[in-house]
CSV table of C-alpha atoms in Angstrom, one decimal:
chain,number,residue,atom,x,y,z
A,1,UNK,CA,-13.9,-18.6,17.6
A,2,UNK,CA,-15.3,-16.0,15.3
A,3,UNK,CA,-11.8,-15.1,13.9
A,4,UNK,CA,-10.7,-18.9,13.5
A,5,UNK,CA,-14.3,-19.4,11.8
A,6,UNK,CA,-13.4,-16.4,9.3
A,7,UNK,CA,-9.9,-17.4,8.5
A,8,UNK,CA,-10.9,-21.1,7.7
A,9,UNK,CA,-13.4,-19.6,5.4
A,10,UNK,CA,-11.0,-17.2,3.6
A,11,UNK,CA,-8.9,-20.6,3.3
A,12,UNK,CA,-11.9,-22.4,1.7
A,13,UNK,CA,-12.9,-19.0,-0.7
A,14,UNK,CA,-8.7,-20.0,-1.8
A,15,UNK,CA,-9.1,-23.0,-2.6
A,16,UNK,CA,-12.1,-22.5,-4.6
A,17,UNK,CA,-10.5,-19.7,-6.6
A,18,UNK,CA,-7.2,-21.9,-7.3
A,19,UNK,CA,-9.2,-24.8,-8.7
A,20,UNK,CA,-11.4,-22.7,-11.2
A,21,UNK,CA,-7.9,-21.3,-12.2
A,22,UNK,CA,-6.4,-24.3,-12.5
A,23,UNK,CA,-9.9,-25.3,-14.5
A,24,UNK,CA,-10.0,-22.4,-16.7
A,25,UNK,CA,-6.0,-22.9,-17.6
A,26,UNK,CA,-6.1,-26.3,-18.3
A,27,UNK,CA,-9.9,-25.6,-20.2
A,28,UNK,CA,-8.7,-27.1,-23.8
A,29,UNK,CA,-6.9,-30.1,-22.6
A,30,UNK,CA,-9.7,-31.1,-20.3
A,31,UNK,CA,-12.1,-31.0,-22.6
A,32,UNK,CA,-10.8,-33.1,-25.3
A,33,UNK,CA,-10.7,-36.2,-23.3
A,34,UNK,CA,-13.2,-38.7,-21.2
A,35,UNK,CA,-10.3,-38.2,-18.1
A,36,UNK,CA,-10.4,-34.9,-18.6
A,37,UNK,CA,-14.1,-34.3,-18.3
A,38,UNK,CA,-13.8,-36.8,-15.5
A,39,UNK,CA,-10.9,-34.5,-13.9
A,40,UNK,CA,-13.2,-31.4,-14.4
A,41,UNK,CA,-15.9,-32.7,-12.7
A,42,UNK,CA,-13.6,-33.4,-9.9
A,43,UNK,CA,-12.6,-29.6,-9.9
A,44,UNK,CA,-16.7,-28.8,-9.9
A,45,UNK,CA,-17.4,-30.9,-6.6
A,46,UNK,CA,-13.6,-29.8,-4.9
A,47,UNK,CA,-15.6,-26.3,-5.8
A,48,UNK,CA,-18.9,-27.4,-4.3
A,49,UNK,CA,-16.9,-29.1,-1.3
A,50,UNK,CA,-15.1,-25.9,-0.4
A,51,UNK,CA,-17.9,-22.9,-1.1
A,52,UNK,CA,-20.1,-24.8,1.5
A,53,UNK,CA,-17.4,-25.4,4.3
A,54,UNK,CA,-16.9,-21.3,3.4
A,55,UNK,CA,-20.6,-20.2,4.0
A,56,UNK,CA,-20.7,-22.8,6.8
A,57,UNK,CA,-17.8,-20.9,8.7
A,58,UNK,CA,-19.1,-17.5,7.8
A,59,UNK,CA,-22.6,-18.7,9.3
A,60,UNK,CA,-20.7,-19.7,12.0
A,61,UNK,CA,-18.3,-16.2,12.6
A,62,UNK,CA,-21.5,-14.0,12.5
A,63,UNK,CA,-24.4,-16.5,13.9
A,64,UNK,CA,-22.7,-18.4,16.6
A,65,UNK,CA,-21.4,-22.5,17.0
A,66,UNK,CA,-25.0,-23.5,16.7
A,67,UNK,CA,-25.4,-21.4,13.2
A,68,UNK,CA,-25.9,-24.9,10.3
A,69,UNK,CA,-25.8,-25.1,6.6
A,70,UNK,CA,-29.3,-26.0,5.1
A,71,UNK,CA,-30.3,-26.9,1.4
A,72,UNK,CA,-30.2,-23.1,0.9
A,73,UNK,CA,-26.4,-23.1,1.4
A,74,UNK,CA,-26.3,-26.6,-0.4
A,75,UNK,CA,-27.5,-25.1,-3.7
A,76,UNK,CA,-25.7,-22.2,-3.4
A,77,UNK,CA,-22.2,-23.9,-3.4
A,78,UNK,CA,-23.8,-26.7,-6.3
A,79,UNK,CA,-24.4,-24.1,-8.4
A,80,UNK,CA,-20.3,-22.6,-8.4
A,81,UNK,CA,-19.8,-26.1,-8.5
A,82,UNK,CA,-21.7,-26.6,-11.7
A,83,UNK,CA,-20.9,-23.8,-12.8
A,84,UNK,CA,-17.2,-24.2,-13.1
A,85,UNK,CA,-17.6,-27.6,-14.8
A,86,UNK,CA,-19.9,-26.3,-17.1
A,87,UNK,CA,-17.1,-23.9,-18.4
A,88,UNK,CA,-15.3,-26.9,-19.2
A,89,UNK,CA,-17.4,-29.3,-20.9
A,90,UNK,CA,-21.3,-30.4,-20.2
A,91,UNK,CA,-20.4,-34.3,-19.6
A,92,UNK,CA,-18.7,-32.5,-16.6
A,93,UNK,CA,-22.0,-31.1,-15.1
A,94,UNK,CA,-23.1,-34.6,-14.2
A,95,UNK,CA,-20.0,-35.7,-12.7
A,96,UNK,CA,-19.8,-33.0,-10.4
A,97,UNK,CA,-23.3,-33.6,-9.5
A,98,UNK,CA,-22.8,-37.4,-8.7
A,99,UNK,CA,-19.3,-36.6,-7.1
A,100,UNK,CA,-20.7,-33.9,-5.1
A,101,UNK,CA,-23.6,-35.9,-3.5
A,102,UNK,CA,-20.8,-38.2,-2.2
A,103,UNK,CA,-18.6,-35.7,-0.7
A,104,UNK,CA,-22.0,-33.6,0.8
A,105,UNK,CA,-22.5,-37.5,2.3
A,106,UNK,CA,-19.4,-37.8,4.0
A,107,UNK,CA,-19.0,-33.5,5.2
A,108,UNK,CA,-22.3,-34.4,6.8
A,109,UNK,CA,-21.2,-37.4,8.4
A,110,UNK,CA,-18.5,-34.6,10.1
A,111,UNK,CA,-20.4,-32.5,10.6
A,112,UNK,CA,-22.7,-34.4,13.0
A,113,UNK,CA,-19.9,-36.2,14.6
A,114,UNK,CA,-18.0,-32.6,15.7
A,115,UNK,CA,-21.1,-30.7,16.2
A,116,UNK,CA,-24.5,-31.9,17.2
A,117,UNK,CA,-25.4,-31.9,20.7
A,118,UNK,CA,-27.7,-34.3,21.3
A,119,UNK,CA,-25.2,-37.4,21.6
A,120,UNK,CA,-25.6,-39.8,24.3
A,121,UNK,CA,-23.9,-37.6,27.3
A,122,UNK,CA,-23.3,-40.9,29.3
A,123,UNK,CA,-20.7,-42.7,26.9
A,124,UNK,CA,-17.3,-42.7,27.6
A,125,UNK,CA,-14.3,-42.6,25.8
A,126,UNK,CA,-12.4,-46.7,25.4
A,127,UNK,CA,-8.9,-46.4,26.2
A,128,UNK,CA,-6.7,-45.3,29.0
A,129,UNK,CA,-2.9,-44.4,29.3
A,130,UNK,CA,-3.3,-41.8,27.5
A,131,UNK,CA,-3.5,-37.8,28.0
A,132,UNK,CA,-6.7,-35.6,27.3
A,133,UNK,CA,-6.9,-32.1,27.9
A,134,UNK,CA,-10.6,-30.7,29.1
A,135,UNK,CA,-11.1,-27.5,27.8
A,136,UNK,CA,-14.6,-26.8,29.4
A,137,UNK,CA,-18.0,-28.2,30.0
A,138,UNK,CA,-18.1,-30.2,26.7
A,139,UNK,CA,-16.0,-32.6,27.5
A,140,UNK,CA,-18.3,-33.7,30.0
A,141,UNK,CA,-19.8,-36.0,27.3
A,142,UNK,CA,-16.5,-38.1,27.4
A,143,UNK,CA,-15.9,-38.1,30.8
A,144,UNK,CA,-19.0,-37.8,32.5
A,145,UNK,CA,-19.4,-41.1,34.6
A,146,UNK,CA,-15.9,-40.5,35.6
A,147,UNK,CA,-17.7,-37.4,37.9
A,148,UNK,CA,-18.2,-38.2,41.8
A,149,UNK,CA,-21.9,-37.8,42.0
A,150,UNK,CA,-24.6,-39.3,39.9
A,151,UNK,CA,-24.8,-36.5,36.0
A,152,UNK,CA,-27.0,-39.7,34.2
A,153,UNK,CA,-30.0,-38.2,32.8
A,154,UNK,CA,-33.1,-39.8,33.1
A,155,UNK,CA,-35.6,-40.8,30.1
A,156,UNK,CA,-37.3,-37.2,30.3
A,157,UNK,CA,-34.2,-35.4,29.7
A,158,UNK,CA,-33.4,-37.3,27.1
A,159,UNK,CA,-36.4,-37.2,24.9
A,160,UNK,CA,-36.4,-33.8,25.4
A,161,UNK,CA,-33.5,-33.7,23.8
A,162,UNK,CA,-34.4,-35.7,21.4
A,163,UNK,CA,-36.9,-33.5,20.1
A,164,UNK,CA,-34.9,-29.9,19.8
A,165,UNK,CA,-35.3,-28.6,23.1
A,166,UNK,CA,-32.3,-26.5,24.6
A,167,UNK,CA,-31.2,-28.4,27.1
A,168,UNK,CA,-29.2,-25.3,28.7
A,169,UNK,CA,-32.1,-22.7,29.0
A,170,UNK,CA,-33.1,-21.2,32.2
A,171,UNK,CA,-36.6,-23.2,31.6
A,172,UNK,CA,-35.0,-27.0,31.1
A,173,UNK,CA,-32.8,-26.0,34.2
A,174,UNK,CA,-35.7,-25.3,36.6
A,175,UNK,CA,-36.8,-28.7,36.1
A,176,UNK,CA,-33.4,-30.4,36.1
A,177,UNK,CA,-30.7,-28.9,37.8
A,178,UNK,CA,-28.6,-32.0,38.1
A,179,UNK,CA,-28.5,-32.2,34.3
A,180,UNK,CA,-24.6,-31.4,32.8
A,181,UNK,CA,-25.7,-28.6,30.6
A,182,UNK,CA,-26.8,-27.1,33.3
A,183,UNK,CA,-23.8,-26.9,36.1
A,184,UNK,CA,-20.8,-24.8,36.1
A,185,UNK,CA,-18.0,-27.7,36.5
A,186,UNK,CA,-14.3,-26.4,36.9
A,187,UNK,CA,-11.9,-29.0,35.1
A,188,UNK,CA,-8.1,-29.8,35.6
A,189,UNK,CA,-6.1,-28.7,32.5
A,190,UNK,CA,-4.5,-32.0,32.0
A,191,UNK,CA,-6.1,-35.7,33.2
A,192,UNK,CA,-5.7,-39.1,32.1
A,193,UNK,CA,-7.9,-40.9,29.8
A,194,UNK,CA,-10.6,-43.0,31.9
A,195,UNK,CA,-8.7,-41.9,34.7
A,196,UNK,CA,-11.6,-41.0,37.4
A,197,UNK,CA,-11.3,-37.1,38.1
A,198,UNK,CA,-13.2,-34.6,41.6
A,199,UNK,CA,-14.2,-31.7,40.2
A,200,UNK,CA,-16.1,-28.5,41.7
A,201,UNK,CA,-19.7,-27.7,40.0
A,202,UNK,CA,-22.3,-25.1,40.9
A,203,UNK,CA,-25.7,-25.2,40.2
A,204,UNK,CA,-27.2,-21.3,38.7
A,205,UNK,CA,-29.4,-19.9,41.9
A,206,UNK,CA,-31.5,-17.7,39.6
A,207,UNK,CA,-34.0,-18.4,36.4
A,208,UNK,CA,-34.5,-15.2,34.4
A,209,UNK,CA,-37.3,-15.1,32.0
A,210,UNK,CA,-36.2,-14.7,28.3
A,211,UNK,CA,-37.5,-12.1,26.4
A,212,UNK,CA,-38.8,-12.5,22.9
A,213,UNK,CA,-41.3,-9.2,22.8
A,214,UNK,CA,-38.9,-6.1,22.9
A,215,UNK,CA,-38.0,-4.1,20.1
A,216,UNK,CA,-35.3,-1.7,20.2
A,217,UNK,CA,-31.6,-2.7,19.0
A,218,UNK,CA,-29.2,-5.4,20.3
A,219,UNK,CA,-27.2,-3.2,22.8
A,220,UNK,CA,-30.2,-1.7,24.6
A,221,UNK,CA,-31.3,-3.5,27.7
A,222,UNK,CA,-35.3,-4.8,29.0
A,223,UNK,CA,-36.4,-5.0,31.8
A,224,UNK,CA,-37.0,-8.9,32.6
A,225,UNK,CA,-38.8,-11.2,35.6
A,226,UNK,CA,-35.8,-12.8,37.3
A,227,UNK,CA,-36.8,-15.7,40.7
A,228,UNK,CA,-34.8,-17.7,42.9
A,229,UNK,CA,-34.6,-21.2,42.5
A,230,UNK,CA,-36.6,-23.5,44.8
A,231,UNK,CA,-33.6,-25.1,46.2
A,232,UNK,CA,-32.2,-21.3,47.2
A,233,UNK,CA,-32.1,-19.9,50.4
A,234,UNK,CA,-33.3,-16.3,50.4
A,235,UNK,CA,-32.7,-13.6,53.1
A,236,UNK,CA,-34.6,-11.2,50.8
A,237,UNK,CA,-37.5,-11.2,47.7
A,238,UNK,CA,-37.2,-14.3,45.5
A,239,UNK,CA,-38.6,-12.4,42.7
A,240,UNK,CA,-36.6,-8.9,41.6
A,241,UNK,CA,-36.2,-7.6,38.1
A,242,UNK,CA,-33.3,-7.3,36.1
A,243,UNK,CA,-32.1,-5.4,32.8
A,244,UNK,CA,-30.8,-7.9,29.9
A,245,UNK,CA,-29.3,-7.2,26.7
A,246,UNK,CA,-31.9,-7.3,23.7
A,247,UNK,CA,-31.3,-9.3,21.2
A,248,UNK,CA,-33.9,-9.6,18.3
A,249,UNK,CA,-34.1,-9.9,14.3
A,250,UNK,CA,-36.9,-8.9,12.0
A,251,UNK,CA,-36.1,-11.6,9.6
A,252,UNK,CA,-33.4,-11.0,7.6
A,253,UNK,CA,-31.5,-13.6,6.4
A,254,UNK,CA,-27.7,-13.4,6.2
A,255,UNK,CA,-27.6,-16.5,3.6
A,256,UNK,CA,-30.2,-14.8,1.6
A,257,UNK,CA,-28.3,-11.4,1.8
A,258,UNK,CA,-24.8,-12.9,0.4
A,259,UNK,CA,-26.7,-14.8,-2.1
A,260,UNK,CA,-28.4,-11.7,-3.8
A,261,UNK,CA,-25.4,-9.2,-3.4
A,262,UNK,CA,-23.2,-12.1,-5.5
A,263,UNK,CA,-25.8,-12.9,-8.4
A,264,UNK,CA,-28.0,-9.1,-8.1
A,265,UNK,CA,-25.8,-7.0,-6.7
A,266,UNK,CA,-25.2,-5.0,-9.1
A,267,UNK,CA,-28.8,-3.7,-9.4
A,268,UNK,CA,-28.6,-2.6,-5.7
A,269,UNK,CA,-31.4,-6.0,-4.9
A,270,UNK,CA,-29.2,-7.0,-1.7
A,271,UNK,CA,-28.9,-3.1,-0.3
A,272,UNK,CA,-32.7,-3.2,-1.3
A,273,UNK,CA,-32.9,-6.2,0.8
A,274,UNK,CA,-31.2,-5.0,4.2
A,275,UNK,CA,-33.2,-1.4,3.9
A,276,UNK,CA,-29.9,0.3,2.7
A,277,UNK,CA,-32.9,1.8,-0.4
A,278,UNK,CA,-30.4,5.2,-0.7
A,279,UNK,CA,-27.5,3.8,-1.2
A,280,UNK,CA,-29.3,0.9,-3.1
A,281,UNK,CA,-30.9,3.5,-5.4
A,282,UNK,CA,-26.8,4.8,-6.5
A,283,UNK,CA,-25.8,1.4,-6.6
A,284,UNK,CA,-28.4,0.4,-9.2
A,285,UNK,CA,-28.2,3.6,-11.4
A,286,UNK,CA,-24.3,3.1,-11.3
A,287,UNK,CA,-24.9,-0.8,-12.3
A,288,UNK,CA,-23.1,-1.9,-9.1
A,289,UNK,CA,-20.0,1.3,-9.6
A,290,UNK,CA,-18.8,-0.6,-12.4
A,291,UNK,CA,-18.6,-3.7,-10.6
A,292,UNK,CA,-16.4,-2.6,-8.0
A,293,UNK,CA,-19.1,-1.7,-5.5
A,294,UNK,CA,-20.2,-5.4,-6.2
A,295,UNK,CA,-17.5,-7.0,-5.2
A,296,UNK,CA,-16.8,-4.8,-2.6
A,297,UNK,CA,-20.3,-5.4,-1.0
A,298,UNK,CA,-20.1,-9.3,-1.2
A,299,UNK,CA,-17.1,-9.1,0.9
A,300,UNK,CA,-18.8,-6.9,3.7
A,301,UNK,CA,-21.6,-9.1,3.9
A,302,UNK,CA,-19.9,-12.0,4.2
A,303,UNK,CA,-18.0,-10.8,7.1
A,304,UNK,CA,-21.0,-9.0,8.8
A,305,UNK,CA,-19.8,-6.1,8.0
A,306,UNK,CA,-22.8,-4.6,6.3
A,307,UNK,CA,-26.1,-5.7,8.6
A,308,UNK,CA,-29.8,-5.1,8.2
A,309,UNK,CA,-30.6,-0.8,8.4
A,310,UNK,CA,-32.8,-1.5,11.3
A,311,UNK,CA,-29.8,-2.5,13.2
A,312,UNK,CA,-31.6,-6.3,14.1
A,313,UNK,CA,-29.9,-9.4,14.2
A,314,UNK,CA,-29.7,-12.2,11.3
A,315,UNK,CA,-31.7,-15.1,11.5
């Protein structure tokens, strides 16, 4: 996922770079003309359209699925849209503003159709004849009456839900086990649409407490409190210990990081930033090696290359 997350972005940082080409060679005849300011404004929000979706799938490649774009991101990709328009003509600025609020309308509208969670997980898909391959678990929102025993969530589950709760932790789980996020369902590579399916699920027999307190680096491992389920027969001790992988952050923001290493990097302020002071210190006195060390750095941050000196996570 990572890899199709980075390549998509690459795509996007392509198209961005062909239309302030096209922009910058085309500069006099655009801005002579009313269509042409129009067409340059055009350029701006294609610009704004396509840096976002590019920090949305870097977010994505270094953060996880669940990684989102906030106004942050949203001003950072308005102002290379602006920008480029402004190069053009200033008539051009407010197009790409308006033009830009409709097209951040509509990737939104996407966006929440492909990626949030918290859909109703008892609709089904209309139709039938036709074929639908089931990758893993989330098609279970499509298909999920079509299971042999009773996955409908009661009112509970669903408000919680509603209000942000993650619905697969070890913590919602104790409380409802029957709940989809929370079984193990093996699913046929190929079934028909609305066609009713038997499939095997298995509930998790353990809850293991998740800990937010340690501080060493992400490939270490804690100690953590691990019990048995209720409904779990146990020959031996229900509670027993168990090491888990660390993973914790001390608030460095990968957003904020690619932001400051494209418009201060050459003063060494994103190196500053991560706790990288040494090299930070010959990247300021060598006003960013010419601007090679710039642009190099803006890459390696935006593929994760380059992460925070204490070896943490990004938030």
């Amino acid at each position: 996922m990572a890899g199709s997350n980075g390549f998509s972005a690459l795509l996007s940082l392509l198209v961005v770079l062909s239309c302030i080409i096209v922009g910058q060679s085309f500069k006099a005849l655009l801005a002579e003309s009313r269509q042409g300011n129009l067409v340059a404004g055009g350029l701006g929000s294609v610009v704004f359209a396509f840096t976002l979706t590019a920090i949305s799938n870097l977010k994505m490649a270094n953060a996880g699925p669940s990684a989102k774009c906030g106004l942050f991101e949203c001003g950072v990709a308005l102002f290379f849209g602006v920008l480029s328009s402004a190069s053009i003509h200033r008539i051009s600025i407010t197009i790409c503003v308006l033009f830009s609020v409709v097209l951040l309308f509509f990737l939104t509208g996407i966006s929440h159709k492909r990626y949030d969670p918290s859909g109703d997980l008892s609709a089904t898909t209309a139709g039938g004849g036709g074929k639908k391959r089931n990758d893993g678990f989330s098609s279970i929102g499509d298909n999920v009456d079509n299971i042999l025993f009773d996955l409908a969530e009661d009112s509970t589950t669903i408000e919680q839900k509603r209000n942000g709760e993650d619905c697969s932790s070890d913590a919602f789980c104790a409380r409802s086990p029957l709940s989809p996020p929370c079984l193990k369902c093996d699913f046929p590579a190929d079934c028909s649409l609305g066609a009713p399916i038997s499939v095997n699920c298995t509930l998790s027999e353990i809850v293991c407490e998740e800990m937010k307190n340690c501080s060493t680096n992400e490939l270490s491992l804690h100690r953590t409190t691990c019990r048995a389920k209720s409904n779990v027969i146990c020959a031996g001790r229900r509670t027993f210990f168990k090491n888990v992988r660390c993973h914790w952050t001390s608030g460095h923001s990968w957003s904020k990081a690619l932001f400051l290493s494209i418009t201060l990097g050459g003063f060494g302020v994103d190196r500053f930033y991560l706790g990288h002071w040494k090299s930070a210190i010959g990247k300021l006195f060598s006003f960013g090696g010419l601007g090679v060390w710039t642009l190099l750095d803006i890459v390696l941050i935006a593929i994760g290359y380059i992460q925070p000196a204490d070896e943490s996570l990004y938030i």
